[in-house]
Structure formats: structure tokens, C-alpha cells
Amino acid sequence: MQTLSLQQADLIRILQSRHTKTAIRVINLLLVIWIASMLATLTWDLLSPEEAVEQTEIVTETAALPVSPDRQLISQMPAWHLMGVAKQGNQPVPTTTSLDAPETKLKLILKGALASTDPEHARAIIADPRGKELQYAVGEKLPGNAELSEIHADRIILKRNGRFETLRLPKDKKSSNTVASRSVRARPTASPQRRLNNARQQLKKGANLANLVRATPKRGKGGKTIGYILSPGRDPDLFTQVGLQQGDVAIQINDIKLDNPTNSARALKSMQSGDSVSVTVLRGGQEQIVSLDWPE
């Protein structure tokens, strides 16, 4: 018991000494620093995900700011309308309904069709039940309470009572069947005069000149039509044999200038009568006259 009491007294005396108190203060300070460090680490771990996200977003946004001139041009190109702005007027848009439209029951005869890639230049010559012929443009009213909706090379599309109907160029079934059965044998030996005569007969019946030529409006300064660019039709040989060349610009037919759709329809009508056709073309910047003599 005395030994134990002595040890406790020595321990108390040591703890109460000045050096011991200093050591305890140092240990307590180190312990406080260690605890503060652990708390700081824990706090950083808790906050670091949000800060990392914010930092990533900031870097991403900062990296997106500089855009090269090429990328700026590419992003602006859709607003330039390089191919033009679509017109919202009477331009016909062929649909499945119009292409499959049934034959009209109106007593009308399609005498001629001037089809064009630009609907404003397309015209149709139509005869009413009394035989009176008039030319019509897309969107105009026709006899029988119908409206001209589309003009194609071999037919027109009417709209009557909300439904589409088809009016085709007249055909002679017997002669067409005969020509079709002989076309394979006759083509190798058919002369240009004979093919030209066939073209004229089709034209007199109201057909267009698709076998001979295709035409695209040619515009000059200010967008005004000055004529039509010619290219071969279904018979390229006949196109060249009558004196026409690819790229010729027809500016006048039989003294009728082709500077507007009305005159173009008049010129088409004039080709259905008479024994010859005089076509003034621009070729290489020079005017030349090509004469088509219809064979008898």
C-alpha cells in the first residue's frame, strides 16, 4: 500500500511540474490541428463534386466561345437561300391525287399545251363546246366552272368542285396504233421530211412539239423573258436535221416575239397553220433564221 501511494504521489508531482504542463499543451495543440485537418479534408470531399461540375461547365462554355470563320459561314449558309426562295403563288405542285385524276366529262378540247418549268410561262389553248378557242394560264377559270391547276406536255389538270380532273391532248386511236406497230420498222428508213411531216400532223391535231424540241425560258436583265433555250426532244436527229442546235435561244417565231407567255401561245397557234415556220434564234450572240418547210 505504501508503495502504491508513493507511485501515485510521484505521478501527481510529475504532472504538476512546469515541463509536463507545457508538453500537454503542445499535444493538445497538435490534436486540435489534426482534427481541423480531418474536418477540412472531409469538407473538401463533400464539396468537390459540385465544384468539379461547375468547373467543367465553365471550361466547356469557355471552349465553345471561339468559333472559326469557316464554321461561322457554314452555320449561316441555310439562311442564304442559295437555291432561291420558294414561291407561294400559283406554282403547281404535282400530287398523287392530281397525277391519278380521272378524265374530265366537260366538253372541252385541248388544242395545245405550252408546258414550262416556270408555271407563269405555261399556257394551254382550249376550245369550248362551241369550238371557240382561248388560251389560259394556271389558276384561270375555264368553261364549266373549272379552274386550270396544272399544265403538262401532254395534258392539263383541272380542278372542279374540289376534285382534280384530266384533259388530254386528242389522239387518233387508229392512227396511233398503226404508227406504234410500224415505228420499229419505219424508224431506220424514215426520212427527215417524213418525220417532220409526222410532227406537223401531231401539231395540227393539238399536240406539242415534244418530239422535236424542248424549251426552257431564257431571261435577260431584270428577269424579263427574252426567249426560250432549245434542246433536242424525243427525236434528237430530227432536231439537228431541221437546222437547230443545242443551246439555241428562240426569240421569234413567224414574226411573233417570244418575250411573254401570251405571244408564246400565239406562236404555237401559228405553227399549226401555214406551210412553213420561221424561227429566229440567238446562236453565238448572233441572230440567225431557221426555216422549217412543212412537207405536203
Coordinates of C-alpha atoms in Angstrom, one line a residue, residues 35-168:
I35 CA -8.8 17.3 -36.0
A36 CA -9.1 20.5 -38.0
S37 CA -7.2 18.9 -40.9
M38 CA -9.5 15.9 -41.0
L39 CA -12.6 18.2 -40.9
A40 CA -11.1 20.2 -43.8
T41 CA -10.5 17.1 -45.9
L42 CA -14.0 15.8 -45.2
T43 CA -15.5 19.2 -46.2
W44 CA -13.5 19.3 -49.4
D45 CA -14.6 15.8 -50.4
L46 CA -18.2 16.8 -49.9
L47 CA -17.9 19.9 -51.9
S48 CA -15.5 18.8 -54.7
P49 CA -18.1 17.1 -57.0
E50 CA -20.2 20.2 -57.3
E51 CA -17.1 22.3 -57.8
A52 CA -15.9 19.9 -60.4
V53 CA -19.2 20.1 -62.3
E54 CA -19.1 23.9 -62.2
Q55 CA -15.5 23.9 -63.3
T56 CA -16.3 21.5 -66.2
E57 CA -19.3 23.6 -67.3
I58 CA -17.2 26.8 -67.2
V59 CA -14.4 25.2 -69.2
T60 CA -16.9 23.8 -71.8
E61 CA -18.6 27.2 -72.2
T62 CA -15.3 28.9 -72.5
A63 CA -14.1 26.5 -75.1
A64 CA -17.2 27.0 -77.2
L65 CA -16.8 30.7 -77.4
P66 CA -14.0 30.9 -80.1
V67 CA -15.6 29.8 -83.5
S68 CA -13.5 29.8 -86.6
P69 CA -14.7 31.9 -89.6
D70 CA -15.3 28.8 -91.7
R71 CA -17.7 27.3 -89.1
Q72 CA -19.5 30.7 -88.8
L73 CA -20.0 30.7 -92.6
I74 CA -21.3 27.1 -92.6
S75 CA -23.8 27.9 -89.8
Q76 CA -25.0 30.9 -91.8
M77 CA -25.4 29.1 -95.2
P78 CA -29.0 27.8 -94.6
A79 CA -30.2 31.4 -94.3
W80 CA -28.6 32.4 -97.6
H81 CA -31.2 30.6 -99.8
L82 CA -28.6 29.6 -102.4
M83 CA -31.2 27.9 -104.5
G84 CA -33.7 30.7 -104.2
V85 CA -36.8 31.2 -102.0
A86 CA -39.8 29.0 -102.8
K87 CA -42.7 31.0 -104.3
Q88 CA -46.0 30.7 -102.6
G89 CA -48.1 31.8 -105.6
N90 CA -49.9 29.7 -108.2
Q91 CA -47.0 27.4 -108.7
P92 CA -48.5 23.9 -109.2
V93 CA -47.1 21.1 -107.0
P94 CA -47.9 17.7 -108.7
T95 CA -49.5 15.4 -106.2
T96 CA -50.6 11.8 -106.3
T97 CA -54.2 13.0 -106.4
S98 CA -53.6 15.2 -109.5
L99 CA -51.4 12.7 -111.3
D100 CA -54.1 10.0 -111.0
A101 CA -57.0 12.3 -111.7
P102 CA -59.8 10.8 -113.9
E103 CA -60.7 12.1 -117.3
T104 CA -62.9 15.1 -117.2
K105 CA -66.5 14.9 -118.5
L106 CA -66.5 18.5 -119.6
K107 CA -67.0 19.1 -123.3
L108 CA -63.6 20.8 -123.7
I109 CA -60.9 20.1 -126.3
L110 CA -57.2 20.7 -125.5
K111 CA -55.8 22.2 -128.7
G112 CA -52.3 22.9 -127.5
A113 CA -50.1 22.9 -124.4
L114 CA -47.1 25.0 -123.7
A115 CA -45.5 23.4 -120.7
S116 CA -42.8 25.2 -118.8
T117 CA -40.6 24.7 -115.7
D118 CA -41.9 28.2 -114.7
P119 CA -45.8 27.9 -114.3
E120 CA -46.1 31.7 -115.1
H121 CA -45.0 30.9 -118.6
A122 CA -47.1 27.8 -119.2
R123 CA -50.2 28.2 -121.4
A124 CA -52.9 26.0 -122.7
I125 CA -55.2 26.5 -125.7
I126 CA -58.6 25.1 -125.0
A127 CA -61.7 25.0 -127.2
D128 CA -65.2 25.2 -125.5
P129 CA -68.2 23.1 -126.7
R130 CA -69.0 25.8 -129.4
G131 CA -65.5 25.5 -130.8
K132 CA -64.2 28.9 -129.5
E133 CA -60.5 28.7 -128.7
L134 CA -58.9 30.7 -126.0
Q135 CA -55.6 30.5 -124.1
Y136 CA -55.4 30.0 -120.4
A137 CA -52.8 30.3 -117.7
V138 CA -52.5 28.4 -114.4
G139 CA -55.2 29.5 -112.0
E140 CA -57.6 30.9 -114.5
K141 CA -61.2 29.9 -114.8
L142 CA -62.4 27.5 -117.6
P143 CA -65.8 26.9 -119.1
G144 CA -67.8 24.5 -116.9
N145 CA -66.9 26.1 -113.6
A146 CA -63.5 24.6 -113.6
E147 CA -60.0 26.0 -112.8
L148 CA -56.8 25.3 -114.6
S149 CA -54.5 23.7 -112.0
E150 CA -51.5 22.3 -113.9
I151 CA -50.1 22.3 -117.5
H152 CA -48.1 19.3 -118.6
A153 CA -46.7 18.4 -122.0
D154 CA -49.5 16.1 -123.0
R155 CA -52.3 17.0 -120.7
I156 CA -53.7 19.6 -118.3
I157 CA -55.2 19.1 -114.8
L158 CA -58.5 20.8 -113.9
K159 CA -60.0 21.4 -110.5
R160 CA -63.7 21.3 -110.4
N161 CA -65.9 21.1 -107.2
G162 CA -62.8 20.4 -105.2
R163 CA -61.7 17.4 -107.3
F164 CA -58.9 17.1 -109.9
E165 CA -59.7 16.0 -113.5
T166 CA -57.5 15.4 -116.5
L167 CA -57.9 16.8 -120.0
R168 CA -55.5 15.2 -122.5

